[in-house]
Coordinates of C-alpha atoms in Angstrom, one line a residue:
Chain A
M10 CA 6.8 -65.6 -71.3
N11 CA 8.8 -64.9 -68.2
K12 CA 8.6 -61.2 -68.6
P13 CA 9.4 -58.9 -65.7
V14 CA 6.7 -56.7 -64.2
W15 CA 7.2 -53.0 -63.6
L16 CA 6.4 -51.6 -60.2
S17 CA 7.8 -48.2 -61.2
E18 CA 10.3 -46.9 -63.8
R19 CA 13.2 -48.1 -61.7
V20 CA 11.8 -51.1 -59.9
Q21 CA 10.9 -54.5 -61.4
W22 CA 9.4 -57.7 -60.2
I23 CA 11.7 -60.6 -61.3
G24 CA 10.2 -63.4 -59.3
A25 CA 8.6 -66.7 -60.2
F26 CA 5.1 -68.1 -60.4
D27 CA 4.5 -71.6 -58.8
P28 CA 0.8 -72.2 -59.6
D29 CA 0.8 -76.0 -59.0
M30 CA 2.1 -76.0 -55.5
R31 CA -0.5 -77.4 -53.1
S32 CA 1.2 -77.5 -49.8
F33 CA 3.9 -75.3 -48.4
D34 CA 6.4 -75.9 -45.6
V35 CA 4.4 -78.9 -44.5
I36 CA 2.0 -76.6 -42.4
L37 CA 0.2 -74.6 -45.1
K38 CA -2.3 -75.7 -47.8
T39 CA -1.9 -73.6 -51.0
P40 CA -5.0 -74.1 -53.0
N41 CA -3.9 -71.9 -55.8
G42 CA -0.2 -72.1 -55.5
T43 CA 2.2 -69.3 -54.6
T44 CA 4.7 -66.8 -56.0
Y45 CA 8.3 -66.2 -55.0
N46 CA 8.8 -62.5 -55.3
A47 CA 12.2 -61.0 -56.1
Y48 CA 12.8 -57.4 -57.1
L49 CA 15.3 -55.4 -59.0
V50 CA 16.1 -51.7 -58.2
R51 CA 18.1 -49.6 -60.6
G52 CA 19.9 -46.5 -59.3
S53 CA 22.3 -44.1 -61.2
E54 CA 25.3 -45.9 -59.7
G55 CA 24.2 -49.5 -59.2
V56 CA 21.6 -52.2 -59.4
A57 CA 20.2 -54.2 -56.5
V58 CA 18.5 -57.5 -56.5
I59 CA 16.3 -58.0 -53.5
D60 CA 15.7 -61.6 -52.6
T61 CA 15.7 -64.6 -55.0
V62 CA 13.5 -67.6 -55.6
K63 CA 13.2 -71.3 -54.9
A64 CA 15.9 -73.4 -56.7
E65 CA 13.3 -75.2 -58.9
C66 CA 12.0 -71.8 -60.2
A67 CA 15.5 -70.3 -60.9
D68 CA 15.0 -70.3 -64.7
Q69 CA 12.0 -68.0 -64.5
F70 CA 14.0 -65.7 -62.2
F71 CA 17.1 -65.5 -64.3
A72 CA 15.1 -65.0 -67.5
R73 CA 13.3 -62.0 -66.0
L74 CA 16.5 -60.6 -64.5
E75 CA 18.3 -60.8 -67.9
A76 CA 15.4 -58.9 -69.5
V77 CA 16.2 -55.8 -67.4
C78 CA 19.9 -55.9 -66.6
T79 CA 23.2 -57.6 -67.2
Y80 CA 24.9 -59.5 -64.5
A81 CA 27.9 -57.2 -64.6
E82 CA 25.6 -54.3 -63.6
I83 CA 24.5 -55.8 -60.3
T84 CA 26.3 -54.2 -57.4
T85 CA 24.1 -55.3 -54.5
I86 CA 22.2 -58.4 -53.4
V87 CA 19.9 -58.0 -50.4
L88 CA 18.3 -61.0 -48.6
N89 CA 15.4 -60.1 -46.3
H90 CA 14.9 -63.8 -45.3
L91 CA 17.1 -66.9 -45.8
E92 CA 14.5 -69.6 -46.1
P93 CA 15.3 -71.8 -49.1
D94 CA 12.3 -70.6 -51.1
H95 CA 14.1 -67.2 -51.3
T96 CA 17.7 -68.3 -51.4
G97 CA 17.5 -71.2 -53.8
A98 CA 18.8 -69.2 -56.7
L99 CA 21.4 -67.3 -54.7
P100 CA 24.5 -69.5 -55.3
E101 CA 23.9 -69.3 -59.1
L102 CA 23.3 -65.6 -58.9
M103 CA 26.5 -65.1 -56.9
R104 CA 28.4 -67.2 -59.5
R105 CA 27.0 -65.0 -62.3
A106 CA 27.5 -61.7 -60.5
P107 CA 30.6 -62.3 -58.4
Q108 CA 31.2 -58.6 -57.9
A109 CA 27.9 -58.0 -56.2
R110 CA 28.0 -57.2 -52.4
L111 CA 25.7 -59.3 -50.3
Y112 CA 23.6 -57.7 -47.5
I113 CA 22.0 -59.8 -44.8
S114 CA 20.8 -59.2 -41.2
Q115 CA 23.0 -59.8 -38.2
S116 CA 21.2 -63.0 -37.2
A117 CA 21.4 -64.3 -40.8
Q118 CA 25.1 -64.7 -40.7
L119 CA 25.4 -68.2 -39.2
M120 CA 22.3 -69.4 -41.1
L121 CA 23.8 -68.3 -44.4
K122 CA 26.9 -70.4 -43.7
A123 CA 24.7 -73.4 -42.8
L124 CA 22.5 -73.0 -45.9
L125 CA 25.2 -72.6 -48.5
N126 CA 27.9 -74.7 -46.7
R127 CA 30.6 -72.5 -48.1
R128 CA 33.5 -71.0 -46.2
D129 CA 34.6 -68.3 -48.6
L130 CA 31.4 -66.2 -48.3
D131 CA 31.8 -62.5 -48.1
F132 CA 28.9 -60.3 -47.0
T133 CA 27.9 -57.3 -45.0
A134 CA 25.6 -57.7 -41.9
V135 CA 23.2 -54.8 -41.5
S136 CA 20.6 -53.6 -39.0
T137 CA 18.3 -50.7 -38.4
G138 CA 20.0 -47.4 -39.4
D139 CA 22.2 -49.0 -42.1
N140 CA 21.9 -47.9 -45.7
V141 CA 23.2 -48.9 -49.1
S142 CA 23.4 -46.4 -51.9
L143 CA 22.7 -47.0 -55.6
G144 CA 23.4 -43.4 -56.4
D145 CA 20.0 -41.7 -56.8
R146 CA 18.2 -44.7 -55.2
N147 CA 18.9 -45.6 -51.5
L148 CA 18.0 -48.7 -49.6
R149 CA 17.5 -48.5 -45.8
F150 CA 17.4 -51.6 -43.6
L151 CA 14.9 -52.3 -40.8
H152 CA 15.7 -54.9 -38.1
T153 CA 12.4 -56.9 -37.9
P154 CA 13.5 -60.3 -36.4
Y155 CA 11.3 -63.3 -35.8
L156 CA 8.9 -62.7 -38.7
H157 CA 9.0 -65.7 -38.9
W158 CA 12.6 -66.6 -38.5
P159 CA 15.3 -65.0 -36.4
D160 CA 17.0 -63.6 -39.5
T161 CA 14.1 -61.6 -41.1
Q162 CA 14.5 -58.0 -42.0
C163 CA 12.7 -55.4 -44.2
T164 CA 14.3 -53.1 -46.8
Y165 CA 12.9 -49.7 -47.6
L166 CA 13.5 -47.8 -50.9
E167 CA 13.6 -44.2 -49.7
E168 CA 13.0 -42.3 -52.9
E169 CA 9.9 -44.4 -53.9
C170 CA 8.6 -45.3 -50.4
I171 CA 8.5 -49.0 -51.3
L172 CA 8.8 -51.5 -48.4
F173 CA 10.4 -54.8 -49.4
S174 CA 9.0 -56.7 -46.5
G175 CA 10.1 -60.3 -46.9
D176 CA 7.5 -62.8 -45.7
V177 CA 5.6 -60.4 -43.6
F178 CA 2.5 -59.0 -45.3
G179 CA 2.8 -61.9 -47.8
C180 CA 0.5 -64.8 -48.6
H181 CA 0.4 -67.9 -50.8
F182 CA -1.7 -66.7 -53.7
C183 CA -0.6 -67.1 -57.3
D184 CA -2.2 -64.7 -59.8
E185 CA -0.2 -63.4 -62.7
R186 CA -1.9 -60.0 -62.5
L187 CA 0.3 -59.6 -59.4
F188 CA -1.0 -56.3 -58.0
N189 CA -3.6 -56.3 -55.2
D190 CA -6.0 -54.1 -57.2
K191 CA -5.9 -56.6 -60.1
V192 CA -5.8 -60.1 -58.6
G193 CA -8.7 -62.2 -57.4
D194 CA -10.0 -62.0 -53.8
F195 CA -7.0 -63.1 -51.7
R196 CA -8.3 -62.1 -48.3
F197 CA -8.5 -65.7 -47.2
A198 CA -4.9 -66.4 -48.2
F199 CA -3.7 -63.2 -46.4
E200 CA -5.5 -64.1 -43.2
Y201 CA -4.5 -67.8 -43.3
Y202 CA -0.8 -66.9 -43.9
Y203 CA -0.9 -64.6 -40.9
A204 CA -2.6 -67.3 -38.7
R205 CA -0.1 -70.0 -39.6
I206 CA 3.1 -68.2 -40.1
M207 CA 3.1 -64.9 -38.2
R208 CA 0.7 -65.4 -35.3
P209 CA 3.1 -67.2 -32.9
F210 CA 5.3 -64.1 -33.2
R211 CA 2.7 -61.5 -32.7
E212 CA 4.8 -59.5 -30.2
H213 CA 7.5 -59.2 -32.8
V214 CA 4.9 -58.2 -35.4
M215 CA 3.9 -55.3 -33.1
K216 CA 7.6 -54.2 -32.7
A217 CA 8.1 -54.3 -36.4
L218 CA 5.0 -52.2 -37.0
T219 CA 6.4 -49.5 -34.7
L220 CA 9.5 -49.4 -36.9
I221 CA 7.4 -49.3 -40.1
D222 CA 4.7 -46.9 -39.0
P223 CA 6.7 -43.6 -39.2
L224 CA 7.6 -44.4 -42.9
P225 CA 5.6 -43.1 -45.8
I226 CA 4.5 -46.2 -47.7
N227 CA 3.5 -46.2 -51.4
M228 CA 3.8 -49.9 -51.9
I229 CA 4.5 -53.1 -49.9
A230 CA 6.4 -55.6 -51.9
P231 CA 6.4 -59.0 -50.0
T232 CA 8.1 -62.2 -51.0
H233 CA 4.9 -64.2 -51.6
G234 CA 1.6 -63.2 -53.2
P235 CA 0.2 -59.9 -54.4
I236 CA 2.2 -56.7 -54.4
L237 CA 0.2 -54.3 -52.2
R238 CA 0.1 -50.9 -54.0
D239 CA -3.6 -50.0 -53.6
Q240 CA -4.1 -48.6 -50.0
P241 CA -1.0 -50.4 -48.6
T242 CA -1.5 -49.0 -45.1
R243 CA -4.7 -51.0 -44.9
Y244 CA -2.6 -54.1 -44.6
L245 CA -0.5 -52.6 -41.8
Q246 CA -3.7 -51.8 -40.0
R247 CA -4.9 -55.4 -40.5
Y248 CA -1.7 -56.8 -39.1
R249 CA -2.1 -54.5 -36.1
E250 CA -5.6 -55.8 -35.5
L251 CA -4.6 -59.5 -36.0
S252 CA -1.7 -59.1 -33.6
G253 CA -3.8 -57.4 -30.9
Q254 CA -6.1 -59.0 -28.4
R255 CA -8.2 -61.7 -30.0
L256 CA -10.9 -61.9 -27.4
H257 CA -12.5 -58.9 -25.9
K258 CA -11.2 -58.1 -22.4
E259 CA -13.4 -59.8 -19.8
L260 CA -11.0 -59.8 -16.9
N261 CA -10.5 -57.2 -14.3
A262 CA -7.0 -55.7 -14.1
G263 CA -4.5 -58.1 -12.4
E264 CA -6.9 -61.1 -12.7
K265 CA -5.3 -64.3 -13.9
T266 CA -6.9 -67.0 -16.0
L267 CA -6.5 -70.7 -15.6
I268 CA -8.0 -73.1 -18.1
I269 CA -8.4 -76.8 -17.2
F270 CA -8.8 -79.1 -20.2
Y271 CA -9.6 -82.7 -19.3
I272 CA -11.1 -85.9 -20.6
S273 CA -12.4 -88.8 -18.4
A274 CA -13.4 -92.4 -19.0
Y275 CA -15.4 -93.1 -15.8
G276 CA -15.6 -89.7 -14.2
S277 CA -12.5 -90.0 -11.9
T278 CA -10.4 -87.4 -13.8
T279 CA -13.6 -85.2 -14.1
R280 CA -13.9 -85.2 -10.3
M281 CA -10.2 -84.4 -9.9
A282 CA -10.6 -81.5 -12.4
Q283 CA -13.5 -80.1 -10.5
A284 CA -11.7 -80.4 -7.2
I285 CA -8.6 -78.6 -8.6
R286 CA -10.9 -75.9 -10.0
D287 CA -12.5 -75.5 -6.5
G288 CA -9.0 -75.1 -5.0
A289 CA -7.8 -72.6 -7.5
E290 CA -10.9 -70.5 -7.2
Q291 CA -10.2 -70.0 -3.5
V292 CA -7.3 -67.8 -4.5
A293 CA -8.4 -64.2 -5.0
G294 CA -7.8 -62.9 -8.5
V295 CA -7.8 -66.3 -10.3
R296 CA -10.5 -67.1 -12.8
V297 CA -10.9 -70.7 -13.7
S298 CA -12.6 -72.4 -16.7
L299 CA -13.2 -76.1 -17.1
Y300 CA -13.4 -77.8 -20.6
D301 CA -14.1 -81.4 -21.3
M302 CA -12.3 -82.2 -24.5
E303 CA -14.8 -84.9 -25.3
G304 CA -17.1 -81.9 -26.2
G305 CA -14.7 -79.8 -28.1
D306 CA -12.0 -79.7 -30.9
A307 CA -8.6 -78.4 -30.3
D308 CA -8.9 -75.6 -32.9
L309 CA -11.9 -74.1 -31.0
F310 CA -9.7 -73.3 -28.0
I311 CA -6.7 -71.8 -29.6
D312 CA -7.7 -68.2 -28.9
L313 CA -8.3 -69.0 -25.3
V314 CA -5.0 -70.8 -25.0
E315 CA -3.2 -67.8 -26.4
D316 CA -4.9 -65.5 -23.8
A317 CA -4.6 -67.8 -20.8
D318 CA -2.0 -67.3 -18.0
G319 CA -2.1 -71.0 -16.9
I320 CA -3.2 -74.3 -18.5
L321 CA -3.8 -77.6 -16.8
I322 CA -4.5 -80.8 -18.7
G323 CA -6.1 -83.9 -17.1
S324 CA -6.0 -87.3 -18.7
P325 CA -6.6 -90.9 -17.6
T326 CA -3.8 -93.3 -18.6
I327 CA -5.0 -95.5 -21.4
N328 CA -2.6 -98.2 -22.7
G329 CA 0.3 -96.3 -21.1
D330 CA -0.5 -93.0 -22.8
A331 CA -2.6 -89.9 -22.4
A332 CA -5.9 -89.8 -24.4
K333 CA -5.7 -88.7 -28.1
P334 CA -7.9 -85.6 -27.9
L335 CA -5.4 -84.1 -25.4
W336 CA -2.4 -84.8 -27.7
D337 CA -4.5 -83.2 -30.5
L338 CA -5.0 -80.2 -28.3
L339 CA -1.3 -80.0 -27.5
S340 CA -0.3 -80.3 -31.1
A341 CA -2.4 -77.1 -31.8
F342 CA -0.5 -75.1 -29.1
S343 CA 2.3 -74.3 -31.6
M344 CA -0.1 -72.2 -33.6
V345 CA 0.2 -69.6 -30.8
N346 CA 2.9 -68.6 -28.4
V347 CA 2.6 -70.5 -25.2
R348 CA 6.2 -70.1 -24.0
G349 CA 6.4 -69.1 -20.3
K350 CA 2.8 -69.9 -19.5
L351 CA 2.2 -71.9 -16.3
A352 CA 1.3 -75.5 -17.1
G353 CA 0.5 -78.7 -15.3
A354 CA -1.2 -82.1 -15.7
F355 CA -3.2 -84.5 -13.6
G356 CA -5.2 -87.7 -13.9
S357 CA -6.6 -90.9 -12.7
Y358 CA -5.1 -94.2 -13.7
G359 CA -5.6 -98.0 -13.3
W360 CA -2.2 -99.7 -13.5
S361 CA 0.8 -97.5 -14.1
G362 CA -0.3 -93.9 -14.8
E363 CA 2.2 -92.6 -17.3
A364 CA -0.1 -90.0 -18.8
V365 CA 0.6 -87.1 -16.4
Q366 CA 4.3 -87.1 -16.8
M367 CA 4.1 -87.5 -20.5
L368 CA 1.8 -84.5 -20.7
E369 CA 4.1 -82.5 -18.4
G370 CA 7.1 -83.5 -20.6
R371 CA 5.4 -82.3 -23.7
M372 CA 4.4 -79.0 -22.1
R373 CA 8.0 -78.5 -20.9
G374 CA 9.1 -79.2 -24.5
L375 CA 6.9 -76.3 -25.6
K376 CA 8.8 -74.2 -23.1
M377 CA 5.9 -73.8 -20.8
R378 CA 6.6 -73.5 -17.0
V379 CA 5.8 -76.6 -15.0
P380 CA 6.6 -75.6 -11.4
L381 CA 4.5 -78.4 -9.6
D382 CA 4.4 -82.1 -10.0
G383 CA 1.0 -83.2 -11.2
V384 CA -1.5 -85.1 -9.1
R385 CA -2.1 -88.7 -10.0
V386 CA -4.8 -90.9 -8.4
K387 CA -5.1 -94.6 -8.7
L388 CA -8.6 -95.4 -9.9
I389 CA -11.4 -93.7 -8.1
P390 CA -10.4 -90.7 -6.0
S391 CA -11.1 -91.0 -2.2
A392 CA -12.4 -88.0 -0.2
E393 CA -8.8 -87.6 1.1
E394 CA -7.4 -87.6 -2.5
L395 CA -10.0 -85.1 -3.7
E396 CA -8.9 -82.8 -0.8
L397 CA -5.3 -83.1 -2.1
C398 CA -6.6 -82.0 -5.5
V399 CA -8.2 -79.0 -3.9
Q400 CA -4.9 -78.1 -2.2
H401 CA -3.1 -78.6 -5.5
G402 CA -5.5 -76.3 -7.2
R403 CA -4.9 -73.7 -4.5
T404 CA -1.1 -74.0 -4.9
V405 CA -1.5 -73.6 -8.7
G406 CA -3.6 -70.5 -8.1
E407 CA -1.0 -69.1 -5.7
H408 CA 1.7 -69.7 -8.4
L409 CA -0.4 -67.8 -10.9
T410 CA -0.8 -64.8 -8.6
G411 CA 2.8 -65.0 -7.3
S412 CA 1.6 -65.5 -3.7
N413 CA 3.1 -68.9 -3.3
A414 CA 5.1 -69.7 -0.1
P415 CA 9.0 -69.9 -0.5
R416 CA 10.3 -73.4 -1.0
V417 CA 13.7 -74.9 -0.5
I418 CA 14.6 -78.1 -2.3
D419 CA 17.7 -80.2 -3.0
M420 CA 18.7 -80.5 -6.6
A421 CA 18.7 -84.3 -6.4
D422 CA 15.1 -84.3 -5.3
L423 CA 14.2 -81.7 -7.9
L424 CA 15.7 -83.8 -10.7
A425 CA 14.4 -87.1 -9.4
S426 CA 10.8 -85.8 -9.5
R427 CA 11.4 -85.0 -13.2
Q428 CA 12.4 -88.5 -14.2
P429 CA 10.0 -90.3 -16.5
E430 CA 10.1 -93.4 -14.3
V431 CA 6.6 -93.5 -12.8
E432 CA 6.8 -95.7 -9.7
S433 CA 9.3 -93.3 -7.9
N434 CA 6.7 -90.6 -8.3
A435 CA 3.6 -92.2 -6.8
T436 CA 2.6 -89.0 -5.0
L437 CA -0.7 -90.2 -3.7
T438 CA -0.3 -93.8 -2.5
R439 CA -0.8 -92.8 1.1
E440 CA -3.2 -94.9 3.2
Chain B
M28 CA 30.8 -82.0 -2.4
A29 CA 30.6 -78.3 -2.0
K30 CA 27.1 -76.9 -2.2
A31 CA 25.6 -73.6 -3.2
K32 CA 22.1 -72.1 -2.9
V33 CA 20.4 -70.8 -6.1
T34 CA 17.2 -68.8 -5.5
F35 CA 14.8 -68.1 -8.3
S36 CA 13.0 -65.0 -7.1
D37 CA 10.1 -65.2 -9.6
V38 CA 8.8 -68.5 -8.3
N39 CA 10.2 -68.2 -4.8
V40 CA 12.2 -71.4 -4.9
T41 CA 15.7 -72.0 -3.5
V42 CA 17.6 -75.1 -4.7
N43 CA 20.6 -76.6 -2.9
V44 CA 23.0 -77.6 -5.7
P45 CA 26.5 -79.0 -6.1
V46 CA 28.9 -76.3 -7.3
G47 CA 29.4 -76.3 -11.1
T48 CA 25.7 -76.7 -11.8
R49 CA 24.4 -74.6 -14.7
I50 CA 21.5 -72.3 -14.1
I51 CA 19.5 -73.8 -17.0
E52 CA 19.6 -77.3 -15.4
L53 CA 17.5 -75.8 -12.6
S54 CA 15.4 -73.0 -14.1
E55 CA 13.4 -75.4 -16.3
A56 CA 12.9 -77.9 -13.5
V57 CA 11.6 -75.3 -11.0
G58 CA 9.4 -73.7 -13.6
S59 CA 11.1 -70.3 -13.5
Y60 CA 10.1 -67.7 -16.2
I61 CA 13.7 -67.8 -17.5
A62 CA 13.0 -68.8 -21.0
Y63 CA 15.4 -70.8 -23.2
N64 CA 15.7 -72.0 -26.7
C65 CA 18.9 -73.5 -28.2
R66 CA 20.7 -74.5 -24.9
E67 CA 24.0 -74.0 -26.7
G68 CA 24.8 -70.3 -26.1
D69 CA 23.8 -69.3 -29.5
C70 CA 20.4 -67.7 -29.5
G71 CA 20.5 -65.5 -26.4
V72 CA 17.0 -66.3 -25.3
C73 CA 18.0 -67.6 -21.8
L74 CA 19.3 -64.2 -20.7
F75 CA 18.5 -63.7 -17.0
E76 CA 19.3 -61.1 -14.3
V77 CA 21.6 -61.7 -11.4
I78 CA 20.0 -60.0 -8.4
K79 CA 22.8 -61.0 -5.9
G80 CA 26.0 -62.9 -5.9
R81 CA 27.4 -62.4 -9.3
E82 CA 30.9 -63.0 -8.0
N83 CA 29.8 -66.6 -7.3
L84 CA 29.1 -67.3 -11.0
S85 CA 31.5 -68.7 -13.6
E86 CA 33.4 -66.1 -15.7
L87 CA 32.1 -65.2 -19.1
S88 CA 33.4 -67.3 -22.0
D89 CA 34.1 -65.6 -25.3
Q90 CA 31.0 -67.3 -26.7
E91 CA 28.8 -65.8 -24.0
K92 CA 30.4 -62.3 -24.5
T93 CA 29.7 -62.4 -28.2
V94 CA 26.1 -63.5 -27.8
L95 CA 25.5 -61.0 -25.0
R96 CA 26.7 -58.2 -27.3
A97 CA 24.5 -59.4 -30.1
H98 CA 21.5 -59.7 -27.9
F99 CA 21.9 -56.3 -26.3
Q100 CA 21.8 -54.9 -29.8
E101 CA 18.4 -56.5 -30.1
I102 CA 17.2 -55.2 -26.8
M103 CA 18.4 -51.7 -27.8
D104 CA 16.5 -52.0 -31.0
G105 CA 13.4 -53.0 -29.1
W106 CA 13.8 -50.0 -26.8
R107 CA 14.6 -47.7 -29.7
A108 CA 11.3 -48.8 -31.2
I109 CA 9.4 -48.1 -28.0
G110 CA 11.3 -44.9 -27.5
D111 CA 12.2 -45.5 -23.8
L112 CA 15.7 -44.1 -24.1
D113 CA 16.2 -43.3 -20.4
K114 CA 15.7 -46.9 -19.6
L115 CA 18.0 -48.0 -22.4
Q116 CA 20.8 -45.6 -21.2
A117 CA 20.4 -46.8 -17.6
R118 CA 20.7 -50.4 -18.7
M119 CA 23.7 -49.6 -20.9
Q120 CA 25.6 -47.8 -18.1
R121 CA 24.8 -50.6 -15.7
E122 CA 25.8 -53.3 -18.1
N123 CA 28.6 -51.9 -20.1
F124 CA 27.8 -54.8 -22.5
I125 CA 29.9 -57.3 -20.5
G126 CA 27.3 -59.3 -18.6
K127 CA 27.7 -57.8 -15.1
H128 CA 24.1 -58.4 -14.2
C129 CA 22.8 -60.2 -17.2
R130 CA 24.0 -63.7 -18.1
L131 CA 23.0 -66.6 -20.2
A132 CA 21.5 -69.5 -18.2
C133 CA 22.9 -72.2 -20.5
Q134 CA 26.4 -70.9 -20.0
T135 CA 26.6 -69.8 -16.4
Q136 CA 27.8 -72.1 -13.7
V137 CA 27.2 -71.6 -10.0
F138 CA 30.0 -71.6 -7.5
G139 CA 28.3 -70.0 -4.5
D140 CA 25.0 -68.5 -3.3
V141 CA 23.1 -66.5 -5.9
I142 CA 19.7 -64.9 -6.4
V143 CA 18.5 -64.8 -10.0
A144 CA 15.4 -63.7 -11.9
P145 CA 14.1 -63.5 -15.4
L146 CA 14.9 -60.3 -17.3

């Protein structure tokens, strides 16, 4: 029981199996559990422990560690990622091996203090280009932030070409055979982990791959799931594919895409959506698509959302709120990176019309850009109001292409139009 | 109250503001591409470029200096990865790591007319 696993003569897996876990970090289902992978590297002049495990699994970790070294031998502790499932056993490890030097990334420093709530911590912050020597074994650090926290880094064992990658290239898959050429089919787990954990950070994945690519790789040793020793570069290639363009390129160079999602009870918001589309399409270089969310589920659209330059959402106000399918759509936005995309809302209403500003607030909260106040129409849009929708669409299109006219505004007016109070913002009550 | 003009060149909007206003109070409201995250001067995400009028901005606090240095390290790493060393050196020379042209929107206050843009 609790035996370590040899990756090579000098490198052992000393992690923990957690086969009964069924949901991870709230956002992931784990139908066959997970592993917390920690490793031990032995050099002629020192021993390094790379990452630890979740606190609840610490007994497994210490039993495996004790089978291959004594605490007094440990010179070095490396943390590639500070999430509690990899740092849970750290305080106890530091108590048992107080002489060991702790190596973390630059961005991990404040996090470590907040995680352990200790003031007397001593550590070395490292980045790309820094090394730590264990005599005839040397560890090199790679600064690979935002995979999937700001603190993440990779550690490379020079002499054996093993990449200790942290969460990147990992997955939740618990199989005691541990190596990718021995375990069951974990392709689903690998893809699912990428989609839910790494995808919002795909630009950072690409940057990390450029750092990793020049290195010869014999093995990738992530912090969850199988150790990738059979054709490891296949997994780098898969990450490259997954982080690239999802949909084939349909657009001409310089063309911008605007997607209008809407839902409508009596057709008023539909007519507004169509008028806004007509306006936006008048702007050269803007391609507009219209989707009625009554006919679609949020998950279907996530690839399109990731690729879009601008997104407008139209909703009637029902019981003082936007319609549920649109909230469902917005709750799926965090699966991809929408920061900085142009956004806006519009809709028809009967009494009070809160939906538009609530949707705008949510999109601002997602750090999308909302440069224009949304159009709201009381009940059925008149011909004049539809013309205002066309104009609004044109302005949105101009913002997308950067051809909008200069505007000067007073700060008080700017902030007043951002207040959640609705009556002060009745933009279309002109007779 | 004394006023200043802040122009966000990416969205072509100029805002008349009372002096002392922080850039981030405006950038989000006008929908500028200047991104942000923590709003506390910690994460470095709201880094923006001063096109004109840097003498009209508040002086750098120690906090901002620290984060700018940390963030430039990240930018350097990014460039090192891409291999665009000329661009990196040009930026380093221009900046000298002390926020001459690049500031944090959540820390920077306006005391006169400026033109700003996302980085």
